[in-house]
Coordinates of C-alpha atoms in Angstrom, one line a residue:
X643 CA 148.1 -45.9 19.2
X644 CA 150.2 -49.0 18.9
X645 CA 151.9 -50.4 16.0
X646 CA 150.1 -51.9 13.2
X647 CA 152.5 -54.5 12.8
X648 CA 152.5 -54.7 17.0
X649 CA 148.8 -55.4 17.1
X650 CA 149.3 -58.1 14.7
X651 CA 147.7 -56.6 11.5
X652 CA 150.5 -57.0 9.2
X653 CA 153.8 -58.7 9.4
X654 CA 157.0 -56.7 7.9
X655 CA 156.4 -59.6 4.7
X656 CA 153.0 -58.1 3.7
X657 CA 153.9 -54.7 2.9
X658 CA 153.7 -55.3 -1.0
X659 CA 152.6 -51.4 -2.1
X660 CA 152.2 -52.6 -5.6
X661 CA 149.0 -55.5 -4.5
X662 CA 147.4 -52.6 -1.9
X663 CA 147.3 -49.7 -4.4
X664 CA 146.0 -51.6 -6.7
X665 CA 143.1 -53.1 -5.0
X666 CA 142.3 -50.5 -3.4
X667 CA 142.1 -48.1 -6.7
X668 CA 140.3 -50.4 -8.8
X669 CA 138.0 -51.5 -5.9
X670 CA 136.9 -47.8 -4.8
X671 CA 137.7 -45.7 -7.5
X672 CA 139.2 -43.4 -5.0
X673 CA 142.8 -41.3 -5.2
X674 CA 145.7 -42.5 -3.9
X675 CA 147.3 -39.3 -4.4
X676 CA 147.3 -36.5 -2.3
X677 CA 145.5 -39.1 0.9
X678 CA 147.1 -39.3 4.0
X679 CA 148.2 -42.9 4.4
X680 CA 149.0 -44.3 8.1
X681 CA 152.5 -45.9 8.6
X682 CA 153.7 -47.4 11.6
X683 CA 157.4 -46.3 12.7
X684 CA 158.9 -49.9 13.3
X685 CA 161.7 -49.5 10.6
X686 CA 161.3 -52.7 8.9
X687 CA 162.5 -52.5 5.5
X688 CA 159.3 -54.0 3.9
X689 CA 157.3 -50.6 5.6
X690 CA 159.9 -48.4 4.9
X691 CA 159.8 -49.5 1.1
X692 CA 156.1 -49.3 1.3
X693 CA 156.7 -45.8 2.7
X694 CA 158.5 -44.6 0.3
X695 CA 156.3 -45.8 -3.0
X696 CA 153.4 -44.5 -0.9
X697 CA 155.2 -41.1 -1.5
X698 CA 156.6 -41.7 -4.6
X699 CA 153.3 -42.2 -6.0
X700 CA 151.9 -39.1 -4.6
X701 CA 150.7 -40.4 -0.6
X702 CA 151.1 -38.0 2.5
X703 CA 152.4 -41.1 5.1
X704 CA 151.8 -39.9 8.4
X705 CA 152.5 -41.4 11.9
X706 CA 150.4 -44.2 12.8
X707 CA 150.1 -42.6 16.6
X708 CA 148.8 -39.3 14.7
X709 CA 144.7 -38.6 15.6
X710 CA 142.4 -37.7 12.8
X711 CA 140.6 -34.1 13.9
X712 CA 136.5 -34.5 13.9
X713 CA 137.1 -32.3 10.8
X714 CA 138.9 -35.2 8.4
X715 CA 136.0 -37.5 9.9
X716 CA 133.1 -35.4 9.2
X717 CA 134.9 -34.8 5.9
X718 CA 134.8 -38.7 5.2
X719 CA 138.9 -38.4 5.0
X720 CA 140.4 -40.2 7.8
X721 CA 144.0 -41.7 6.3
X722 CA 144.0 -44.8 4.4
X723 CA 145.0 -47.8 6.9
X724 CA 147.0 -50.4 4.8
X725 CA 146.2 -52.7 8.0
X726 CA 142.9 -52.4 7.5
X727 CA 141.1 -55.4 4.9
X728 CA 140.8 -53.7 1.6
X729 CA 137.3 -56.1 1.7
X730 CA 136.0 -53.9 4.0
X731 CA 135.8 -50.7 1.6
X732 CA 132.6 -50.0 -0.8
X733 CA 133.3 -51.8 -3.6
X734 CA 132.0 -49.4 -6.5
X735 CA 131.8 -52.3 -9.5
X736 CA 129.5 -54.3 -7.9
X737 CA 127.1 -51.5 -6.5
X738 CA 123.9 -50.5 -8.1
X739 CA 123.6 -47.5 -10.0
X740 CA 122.1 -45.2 -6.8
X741 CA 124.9 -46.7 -4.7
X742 CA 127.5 -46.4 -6.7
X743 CA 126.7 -42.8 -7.8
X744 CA 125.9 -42.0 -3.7
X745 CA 129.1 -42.9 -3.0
X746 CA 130.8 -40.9 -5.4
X747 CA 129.0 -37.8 -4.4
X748 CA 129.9 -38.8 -0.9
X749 CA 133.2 -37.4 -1.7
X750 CA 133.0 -34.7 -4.4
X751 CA 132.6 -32.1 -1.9
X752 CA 134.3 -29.3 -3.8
X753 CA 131.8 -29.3 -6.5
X754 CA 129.2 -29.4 -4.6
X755 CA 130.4 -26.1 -2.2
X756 CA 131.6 -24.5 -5.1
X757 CA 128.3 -24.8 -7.2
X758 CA 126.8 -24.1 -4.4
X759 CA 128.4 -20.6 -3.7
X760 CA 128.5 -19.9 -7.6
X761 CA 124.8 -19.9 -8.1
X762 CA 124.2 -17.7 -5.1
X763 CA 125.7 -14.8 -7.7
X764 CA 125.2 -16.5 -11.2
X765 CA 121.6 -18.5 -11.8
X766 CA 121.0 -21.1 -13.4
X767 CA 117.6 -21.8 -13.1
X768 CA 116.0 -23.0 -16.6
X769 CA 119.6 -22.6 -18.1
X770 CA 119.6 -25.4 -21.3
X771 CA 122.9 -27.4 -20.6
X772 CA 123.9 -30.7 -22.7
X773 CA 126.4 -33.0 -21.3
X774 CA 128.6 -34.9 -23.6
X775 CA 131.4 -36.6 -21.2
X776 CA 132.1 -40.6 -20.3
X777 CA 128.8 -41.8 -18.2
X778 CA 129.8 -42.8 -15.1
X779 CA 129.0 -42.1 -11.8
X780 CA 131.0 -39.1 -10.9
X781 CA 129.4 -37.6 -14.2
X782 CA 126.0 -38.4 -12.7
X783 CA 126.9 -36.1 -9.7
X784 CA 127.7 -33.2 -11.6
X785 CA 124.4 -33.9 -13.9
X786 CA 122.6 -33.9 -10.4
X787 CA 124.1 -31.2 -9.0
X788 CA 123.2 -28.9 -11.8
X789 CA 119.8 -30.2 -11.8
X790 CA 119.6 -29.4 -8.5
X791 CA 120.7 -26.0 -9.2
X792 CA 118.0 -25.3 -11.4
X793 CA 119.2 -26.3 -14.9
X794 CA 117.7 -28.3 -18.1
X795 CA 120.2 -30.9 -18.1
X796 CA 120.8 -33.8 -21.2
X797 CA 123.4 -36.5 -21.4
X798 CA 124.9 -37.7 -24.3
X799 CA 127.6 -40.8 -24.2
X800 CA 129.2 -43.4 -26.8
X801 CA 127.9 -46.9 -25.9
X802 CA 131.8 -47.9 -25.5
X803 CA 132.0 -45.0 -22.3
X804 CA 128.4 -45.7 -21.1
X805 CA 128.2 -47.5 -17.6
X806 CA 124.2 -48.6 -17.9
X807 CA 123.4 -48.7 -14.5
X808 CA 124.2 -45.0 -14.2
X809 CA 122.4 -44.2 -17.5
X810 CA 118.8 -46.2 -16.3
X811 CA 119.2 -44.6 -12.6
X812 CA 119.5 -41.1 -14.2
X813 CA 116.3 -41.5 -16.2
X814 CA 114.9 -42.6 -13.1
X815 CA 115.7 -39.2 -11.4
X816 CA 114.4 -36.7 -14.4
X817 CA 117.5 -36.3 -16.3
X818 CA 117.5 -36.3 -20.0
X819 CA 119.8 -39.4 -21.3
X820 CA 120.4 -40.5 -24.8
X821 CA 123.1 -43.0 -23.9
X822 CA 123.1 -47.1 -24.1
X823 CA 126.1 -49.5 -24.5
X824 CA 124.1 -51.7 -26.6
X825 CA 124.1 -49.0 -29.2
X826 CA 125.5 -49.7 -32.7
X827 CA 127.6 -46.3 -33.9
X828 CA 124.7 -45.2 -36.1
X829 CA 122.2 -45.6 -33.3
X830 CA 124.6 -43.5 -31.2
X831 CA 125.0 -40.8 -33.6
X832 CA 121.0 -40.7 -34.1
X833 CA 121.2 -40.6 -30.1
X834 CA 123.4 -37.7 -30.1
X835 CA 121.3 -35.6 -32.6
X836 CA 118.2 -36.4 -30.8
X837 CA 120.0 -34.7 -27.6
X838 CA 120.0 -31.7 -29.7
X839 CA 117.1 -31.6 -30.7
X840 CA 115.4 -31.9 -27.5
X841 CA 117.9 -29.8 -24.9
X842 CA 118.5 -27.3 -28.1
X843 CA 121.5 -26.2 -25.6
X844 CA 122.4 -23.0 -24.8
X845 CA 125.8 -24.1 -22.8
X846 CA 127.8 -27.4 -23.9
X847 CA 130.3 -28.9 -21.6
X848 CA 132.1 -31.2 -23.9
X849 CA 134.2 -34.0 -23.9
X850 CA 137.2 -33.9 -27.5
X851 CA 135.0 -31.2 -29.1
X852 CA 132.5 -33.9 -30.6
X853 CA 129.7 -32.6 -29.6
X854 CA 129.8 -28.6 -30.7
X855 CA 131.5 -29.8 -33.7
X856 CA 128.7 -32.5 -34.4
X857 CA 126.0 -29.5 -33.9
X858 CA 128.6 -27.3 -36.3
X859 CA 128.1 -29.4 -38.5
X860 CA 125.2 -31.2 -38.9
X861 CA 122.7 -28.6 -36.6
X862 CA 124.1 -25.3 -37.5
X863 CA 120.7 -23.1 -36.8
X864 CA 121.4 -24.0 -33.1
X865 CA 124.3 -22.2 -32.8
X866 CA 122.2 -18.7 -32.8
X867 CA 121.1 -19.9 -29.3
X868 CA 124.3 -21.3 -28.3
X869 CA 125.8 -19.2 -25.3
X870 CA 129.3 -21.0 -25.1
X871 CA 131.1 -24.4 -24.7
X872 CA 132.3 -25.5 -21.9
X873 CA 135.8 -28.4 -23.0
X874 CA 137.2 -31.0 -20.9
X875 CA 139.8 -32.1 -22.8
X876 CA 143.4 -31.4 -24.4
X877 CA 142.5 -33.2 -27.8
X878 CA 139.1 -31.0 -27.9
X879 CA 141.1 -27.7 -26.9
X880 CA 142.9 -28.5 -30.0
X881 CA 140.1 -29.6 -32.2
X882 CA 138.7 -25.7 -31.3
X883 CA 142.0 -24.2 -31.7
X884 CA 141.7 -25.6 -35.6
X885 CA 138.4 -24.3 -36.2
X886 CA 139.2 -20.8 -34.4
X887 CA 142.5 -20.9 -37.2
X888 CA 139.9 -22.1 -39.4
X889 CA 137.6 -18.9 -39.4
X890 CA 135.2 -21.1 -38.2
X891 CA 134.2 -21.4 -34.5
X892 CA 131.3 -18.9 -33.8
X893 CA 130.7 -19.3 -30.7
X894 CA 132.6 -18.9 -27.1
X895 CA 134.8 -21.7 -25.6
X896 CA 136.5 -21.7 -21.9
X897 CA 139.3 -24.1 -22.2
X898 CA 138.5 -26.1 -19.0
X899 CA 141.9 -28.7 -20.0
X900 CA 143.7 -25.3 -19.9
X901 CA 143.1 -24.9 -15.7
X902 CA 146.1 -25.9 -13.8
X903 CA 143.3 -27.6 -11.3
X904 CA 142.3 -30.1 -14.5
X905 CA 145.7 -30.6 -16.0
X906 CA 147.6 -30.4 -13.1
X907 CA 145.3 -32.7 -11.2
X908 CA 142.8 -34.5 -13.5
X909 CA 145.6 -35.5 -16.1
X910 CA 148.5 -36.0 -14.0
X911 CA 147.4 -37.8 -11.0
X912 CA 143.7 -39.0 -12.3
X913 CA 144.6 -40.6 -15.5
X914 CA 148.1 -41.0 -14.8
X915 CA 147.4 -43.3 -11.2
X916 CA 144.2 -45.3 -13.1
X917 CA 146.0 -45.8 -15.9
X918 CA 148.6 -47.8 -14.1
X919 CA 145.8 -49.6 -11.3
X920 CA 143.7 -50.8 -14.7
X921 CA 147.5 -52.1 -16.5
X922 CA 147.8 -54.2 -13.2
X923 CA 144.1 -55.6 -12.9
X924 CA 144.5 -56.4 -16.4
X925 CA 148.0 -57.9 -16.7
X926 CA 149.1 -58.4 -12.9
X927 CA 150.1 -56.2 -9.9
X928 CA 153.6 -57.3 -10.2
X929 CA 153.5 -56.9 -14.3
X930 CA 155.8 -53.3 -14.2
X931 CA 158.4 -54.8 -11.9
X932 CA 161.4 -55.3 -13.8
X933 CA 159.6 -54.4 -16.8
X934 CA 161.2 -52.0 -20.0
X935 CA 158.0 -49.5 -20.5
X936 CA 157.9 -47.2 -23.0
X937 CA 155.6 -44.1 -22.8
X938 CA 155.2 -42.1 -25.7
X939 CA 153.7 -38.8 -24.9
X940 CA 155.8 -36.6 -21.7
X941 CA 152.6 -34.5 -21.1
X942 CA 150.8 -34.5 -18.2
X943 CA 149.4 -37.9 -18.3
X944 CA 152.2 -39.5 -19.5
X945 CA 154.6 -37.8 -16.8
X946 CA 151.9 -39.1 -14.4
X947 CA 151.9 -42.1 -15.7
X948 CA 156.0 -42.6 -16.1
X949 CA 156.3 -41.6 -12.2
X950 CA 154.4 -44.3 -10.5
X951 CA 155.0 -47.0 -12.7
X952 CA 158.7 -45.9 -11.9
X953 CA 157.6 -46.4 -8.2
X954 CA 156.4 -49.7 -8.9
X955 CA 160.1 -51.0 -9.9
X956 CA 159.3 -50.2 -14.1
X957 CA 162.5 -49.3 -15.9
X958 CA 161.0 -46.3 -18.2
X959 CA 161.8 -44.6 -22.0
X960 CA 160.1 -41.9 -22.8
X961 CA 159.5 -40.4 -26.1
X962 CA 158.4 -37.2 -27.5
X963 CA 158.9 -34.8 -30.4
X964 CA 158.9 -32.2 -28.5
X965 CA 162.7 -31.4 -27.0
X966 CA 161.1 -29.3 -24.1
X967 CA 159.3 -32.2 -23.1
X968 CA 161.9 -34.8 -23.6
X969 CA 164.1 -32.5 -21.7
X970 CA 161.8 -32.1 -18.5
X971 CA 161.8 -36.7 -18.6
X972 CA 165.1 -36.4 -18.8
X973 CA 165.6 -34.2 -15.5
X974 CA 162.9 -36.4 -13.9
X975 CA 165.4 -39.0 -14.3
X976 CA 164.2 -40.9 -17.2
X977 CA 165.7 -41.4 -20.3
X978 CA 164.5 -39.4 -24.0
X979 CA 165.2 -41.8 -27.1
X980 CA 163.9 -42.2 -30.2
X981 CA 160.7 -44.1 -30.4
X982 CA 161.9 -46.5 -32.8
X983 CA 164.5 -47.6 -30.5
X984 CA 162.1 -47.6 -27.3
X985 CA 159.6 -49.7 -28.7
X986 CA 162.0 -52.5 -30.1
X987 CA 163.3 -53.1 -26.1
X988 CA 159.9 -52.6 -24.4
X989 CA 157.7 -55.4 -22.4
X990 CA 155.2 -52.2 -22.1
X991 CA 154.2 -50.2 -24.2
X992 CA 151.6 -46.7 -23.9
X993 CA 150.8 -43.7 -25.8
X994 CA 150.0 -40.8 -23.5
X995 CA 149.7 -38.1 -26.6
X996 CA 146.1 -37.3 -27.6
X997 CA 146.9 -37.7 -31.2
X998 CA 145.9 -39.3 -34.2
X999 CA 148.5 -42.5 -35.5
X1000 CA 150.8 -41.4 -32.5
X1001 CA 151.7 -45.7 -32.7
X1002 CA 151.7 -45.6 -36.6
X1003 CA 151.9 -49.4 -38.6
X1004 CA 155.4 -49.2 -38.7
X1005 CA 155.8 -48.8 -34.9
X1006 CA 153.3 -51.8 -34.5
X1007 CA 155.8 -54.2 -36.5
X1008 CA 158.7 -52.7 -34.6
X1009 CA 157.4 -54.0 -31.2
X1010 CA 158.2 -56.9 -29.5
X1011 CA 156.8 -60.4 -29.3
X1012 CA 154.4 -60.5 -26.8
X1013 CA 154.7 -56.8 -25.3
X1014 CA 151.8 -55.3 -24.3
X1015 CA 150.4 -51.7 -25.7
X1016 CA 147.6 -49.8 -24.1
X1017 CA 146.6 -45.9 -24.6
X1018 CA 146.6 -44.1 -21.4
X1019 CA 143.9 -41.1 -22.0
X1020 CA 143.0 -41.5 -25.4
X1021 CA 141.2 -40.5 -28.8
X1022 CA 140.2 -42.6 -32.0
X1023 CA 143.1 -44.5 -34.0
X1024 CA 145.7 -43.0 -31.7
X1025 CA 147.1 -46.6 -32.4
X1026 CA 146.8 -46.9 -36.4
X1027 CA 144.2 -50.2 -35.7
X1028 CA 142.6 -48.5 -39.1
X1029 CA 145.2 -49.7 -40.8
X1030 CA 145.4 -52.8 -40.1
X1031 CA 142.9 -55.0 -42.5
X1032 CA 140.0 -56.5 -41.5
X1033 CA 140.3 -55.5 -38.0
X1034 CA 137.3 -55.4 -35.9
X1035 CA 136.5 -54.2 -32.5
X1036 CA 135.6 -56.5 -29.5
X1037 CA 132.9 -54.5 -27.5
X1038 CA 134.5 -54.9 -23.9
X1039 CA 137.3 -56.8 -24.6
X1040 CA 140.1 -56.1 -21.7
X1041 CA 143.2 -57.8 -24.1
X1042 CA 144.0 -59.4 -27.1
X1043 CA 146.3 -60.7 -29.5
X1044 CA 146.9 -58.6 -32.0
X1045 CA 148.6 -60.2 -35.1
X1046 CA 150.5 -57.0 -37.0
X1047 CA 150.5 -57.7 -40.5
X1048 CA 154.7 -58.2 -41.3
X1049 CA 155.1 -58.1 -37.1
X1050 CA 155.1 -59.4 -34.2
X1051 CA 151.6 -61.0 -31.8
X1052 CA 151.8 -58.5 -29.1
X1053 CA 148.9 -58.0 -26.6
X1054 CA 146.7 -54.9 -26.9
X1055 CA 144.7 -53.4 -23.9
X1056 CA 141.0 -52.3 -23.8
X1057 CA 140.8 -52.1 -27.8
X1058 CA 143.6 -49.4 -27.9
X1059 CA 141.0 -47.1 -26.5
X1060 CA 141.6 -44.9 -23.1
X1061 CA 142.5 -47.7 -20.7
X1062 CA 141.3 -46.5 -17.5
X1063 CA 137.8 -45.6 -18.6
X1064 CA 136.9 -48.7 -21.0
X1065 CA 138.7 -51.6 -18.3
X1066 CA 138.4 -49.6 -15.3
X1067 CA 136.4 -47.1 -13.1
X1068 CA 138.0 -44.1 -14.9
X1069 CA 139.8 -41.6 -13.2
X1070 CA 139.3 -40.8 -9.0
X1071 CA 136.2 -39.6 -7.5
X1072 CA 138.5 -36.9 -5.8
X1073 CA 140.3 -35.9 -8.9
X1074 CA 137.0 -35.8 -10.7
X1075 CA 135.8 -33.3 -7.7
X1076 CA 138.4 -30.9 -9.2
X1077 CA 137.6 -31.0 -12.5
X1078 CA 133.7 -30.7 -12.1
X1079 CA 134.7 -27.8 -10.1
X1080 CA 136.3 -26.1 -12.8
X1081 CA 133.5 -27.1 -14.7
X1082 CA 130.8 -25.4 -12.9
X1083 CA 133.2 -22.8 -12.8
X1084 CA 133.4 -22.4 -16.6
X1085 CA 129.2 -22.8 -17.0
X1086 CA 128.6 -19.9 -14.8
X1087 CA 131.0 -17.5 -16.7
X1088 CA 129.6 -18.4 -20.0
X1089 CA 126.2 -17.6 -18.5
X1090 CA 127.3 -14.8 -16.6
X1091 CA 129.0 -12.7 -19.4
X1092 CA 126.5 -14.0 -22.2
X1093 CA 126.3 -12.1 -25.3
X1094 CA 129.6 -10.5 -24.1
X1095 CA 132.0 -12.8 -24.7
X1096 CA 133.7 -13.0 -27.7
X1097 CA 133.6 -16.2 -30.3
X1098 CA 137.3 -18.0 -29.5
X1099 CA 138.9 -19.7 -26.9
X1100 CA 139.4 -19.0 -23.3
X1101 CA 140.9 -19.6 -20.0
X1102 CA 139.8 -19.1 -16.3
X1103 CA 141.4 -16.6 -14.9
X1104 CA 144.1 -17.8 -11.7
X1105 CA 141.7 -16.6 -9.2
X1106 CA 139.3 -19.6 -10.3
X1107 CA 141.8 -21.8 -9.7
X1108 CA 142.5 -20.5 -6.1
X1109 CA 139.4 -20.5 -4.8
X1110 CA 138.4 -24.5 -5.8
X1111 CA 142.0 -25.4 -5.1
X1112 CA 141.1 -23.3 -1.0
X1113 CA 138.2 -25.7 -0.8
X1114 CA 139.9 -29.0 -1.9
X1115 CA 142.9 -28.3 1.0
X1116 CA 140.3 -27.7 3.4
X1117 CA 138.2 -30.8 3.1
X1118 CA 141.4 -32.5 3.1
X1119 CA 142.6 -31.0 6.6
X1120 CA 145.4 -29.0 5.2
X1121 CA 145.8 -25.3 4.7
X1122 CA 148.2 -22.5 2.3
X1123 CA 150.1 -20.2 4.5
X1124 CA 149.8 -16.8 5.2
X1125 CA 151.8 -13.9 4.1
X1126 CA 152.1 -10.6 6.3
X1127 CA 149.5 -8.1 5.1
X1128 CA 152.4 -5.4 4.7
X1129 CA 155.7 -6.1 3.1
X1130 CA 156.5 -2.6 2.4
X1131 CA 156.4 -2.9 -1.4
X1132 CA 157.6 -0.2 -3.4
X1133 CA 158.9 -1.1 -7.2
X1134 CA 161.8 1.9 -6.6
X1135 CA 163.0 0.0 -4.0
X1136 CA 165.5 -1.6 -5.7
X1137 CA 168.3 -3.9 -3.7
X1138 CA 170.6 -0.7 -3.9
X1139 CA 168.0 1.6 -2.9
X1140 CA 167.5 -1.1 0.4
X1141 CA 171.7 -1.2 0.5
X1142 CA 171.7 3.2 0.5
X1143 CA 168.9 2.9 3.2
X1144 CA 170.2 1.1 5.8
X1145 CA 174.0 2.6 5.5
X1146 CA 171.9 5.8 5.9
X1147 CA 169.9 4.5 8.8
X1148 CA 173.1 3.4 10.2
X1149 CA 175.3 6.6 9.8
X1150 CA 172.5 8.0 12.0
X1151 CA 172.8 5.9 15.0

């Protein structure tokens, strides 16, 4: 094949990595990370700087003379062509509901083989499952999938996560949906109950604990039919932990944030590459070069997060109370300070931590005229907005002045709610893939070991990881290695028993 650049595509001024990934993340609401990306091998410094951000941010570049096999194509995953007019790709905001949620099912081929192989040994049919996770339309796939695999299925969704196209096309297919985003938050708690009511779930794959917690609480004599509760997310993990230290959580939970194939994945490349794509729809593609950012939180999303806005040309500070954390930013090559002195320098600020008042009142008047200040990931009043007076939310609002009372104007993103999923398309279809893989992975334990696993929290085991992770390399064209079937493994043979062995063998000779 002959060079992009040769044929005239691109000239070696046109290779701006931060304007492509953008465009193309927000318009398909595919990964970046872990796609092959095709580079030509001219050595202009424009493509090798494109090359190298490419990689940076978590892109295989490969040879733009390499062939796709009829196995990437069949697989919809021939490499991403930077030549190629980013107009030309399915452009999932505009789309109708059926389209859009087509598309995305198009490429969340893991959950579908994994389901599909699960049920042949676990079944679901007539299995009572309620769904309380931001509506969109890789939700819609899993919610169709298990459909298809036999179960009840209900959907429950705050109006401020609910993508309406997706909600009306569901009820257009036979799915249960008590979700608008014209509800008030009365009408949505009334929604939520009514999902109870009618599903009376035995399995609940939840989204911050809100859910089980909400039938806890206010429909306790469901929880004698309750199997087990299936949680997305590291601020619902914890919301169980406290009731489990509490004496008061009854009933199973798998810990679904827990698998390396939803942290690792989900939190680290999924939020953490959306995150970034929304920041740059929202304030420019070119806002986190040059810019101080400050990212409070070194977990998984905010390492995600910190590494590609790094790539972009963002000078970053992280913070975090935890030294082990601030220790690993600090040997990713960032620096750990305080957060009172990161947020007085920052143009950018973001709080990757899950929890409640994590940017406190004080931190607010600490910030800087005009920086910005989004949460990446997200949970109510992770920014201390309730203590501000008077303040009121703007349903859809993408940025704001915010006056802070004895501080600074400074410009708050998407209502200081998640940023990806209330401004943008939420995280990848592919990352999604995994984690509705781990998900179907988690509802067919529950119902497999029913009424023999114990109340409390738990984890996959590895071997659930392996076998989705086997999948997701093979769709993608790559492969593990392979290990010789005998190494001779004996735990006596200790390096000086191998040492004594050979002189022995050699003595011989």
């Amino acid at each position: 094949m002959m060079s992009l650049m040769a044929l005239g595509f691109l000239g070696a001024d046109d290779w701006d990595f931060a304007t492509w990934a953008a465009e193309v993340s927000q318009r398909t609401n595919r990964s970046l990370a872990g796609r092959r990306v095709v580079m030509p091998d001219d050595g202009e410094p424009a493509v090798e700087r494109f090359r190298l951000q490419a990689a940076q941010w978590g892109m295989v570049p490969t040879p733009d003379d390499a062939t796709c096999t009829d196995d990437l194509l069949k697989a919809g995953e021939a490499p991403l062509d930077p030549s190629a007019p980013v107009g030309g790709l399915f452009d999932s905001r505009h789309a109708d509901g059926v389209e859009a949620m087509d598309a995305a099912q198009a490429h969340m081929p893991v959950t579908a083989a994994l389901l599909d192989e699960l049920t042949r040994e676990t079944d679901l049919h007539d299995v009572r499952i309620a769904v309380c996770l931001i509506l969109e339309p890789k939700t819609a796939v899993l919610l169709r999938l298990l459909k298809a695999a036999g179960a009840v299925v209900g959907v429950f969704c705050e109006p401020e996560s609910t993508d309406q196209r997706v909600a009306d096309q569901l009820r257009r297919e036979g799915i249960t949906v008590q979700a608008d985003a014209g509800w008030t938050a009365e009408q949505a708690h009334q929604g939520a109950l009514r999902l109870l009511d009618e599903i009376r779930p035995q399995i609940i794959i939840d989204d911050g604990a809100s859910f089980a917690r909400l039938a806890a609480l206010e429909r306790p004599e469901l929880l004698d039919g309750l199997v087990g509760v299936s949680e997305e997310t590291t601020s619902g993990v914890r919301a169980f932990q406290a009731m489990q230290d509490a004496g008061a959580l009854t009933f199973p939970v798998i810990a679904v944030n827990d698998s390396i194939l939803k942290t690792g994945f989900d939190n680290t490349h999924g939020t953490g590459e959306t995150c970034v794509t929304t920041m740059q729809d929202i304030l420019g593609v070119h806002a986190f070069e040059g810019a101080q950012v400050a990212v409070v939180g070194y977990g998984p999303v905010g390492r995600g997060f910190a590494l590609r806005v790094r790539a972009l040309g963002a000078r970053v500070a992280v913070c975090d109370t935890d030294p082990v954390a601030a220790l690993q930013a600090v040997f990713d090559g960032f620096a750990a300070t305080d957060i009172d002195e990161a947020l007085a320098d920052a143009d950018i600020v973001v709080s990757a931590t899950g929890v409640r008042h994590t940017i406190a009142l004080e931190h607010l008047q600490r910030m800087r005229q005009g920086a910005a200040l989004a949460v990446i990931g997200g949970i109510a009043n992770e920014i201390a907005l309730d203590d501000i007076p008077d303040f009121r939310s703007e349903t859809g609002c993408r940025i704001r002045d915010l006056a802070v009372p004895d501080g600074p104007v400074i410009r708050m993103l998407a209502e200081g709610d998640g940023v990806n999923y209330t401004a943008g398309g939420g995280n990848p279809i592919e990352i999604m893939d995994l984690s509705f893989a781990v998900q179907v992975s988690a509802v067919t334990h529950l119902w497999r070991t029913r009424g023999t696993l114990r109340p409390g929290l738990h984890r996959l085991d590895a071997d659930a990881d392996r076998r989705i992770a086997a999948v997701a390399l093979s769709v993608r064209g790559f492969s593990v290695s392979h290990a010789v079937a005998e190494n001779g493994y004996d735990w006596t043979m200790t390096r000086f028993a191998e040492t004594e062995r050979r002189s022995q063998t050699q003595e011989g000779q």
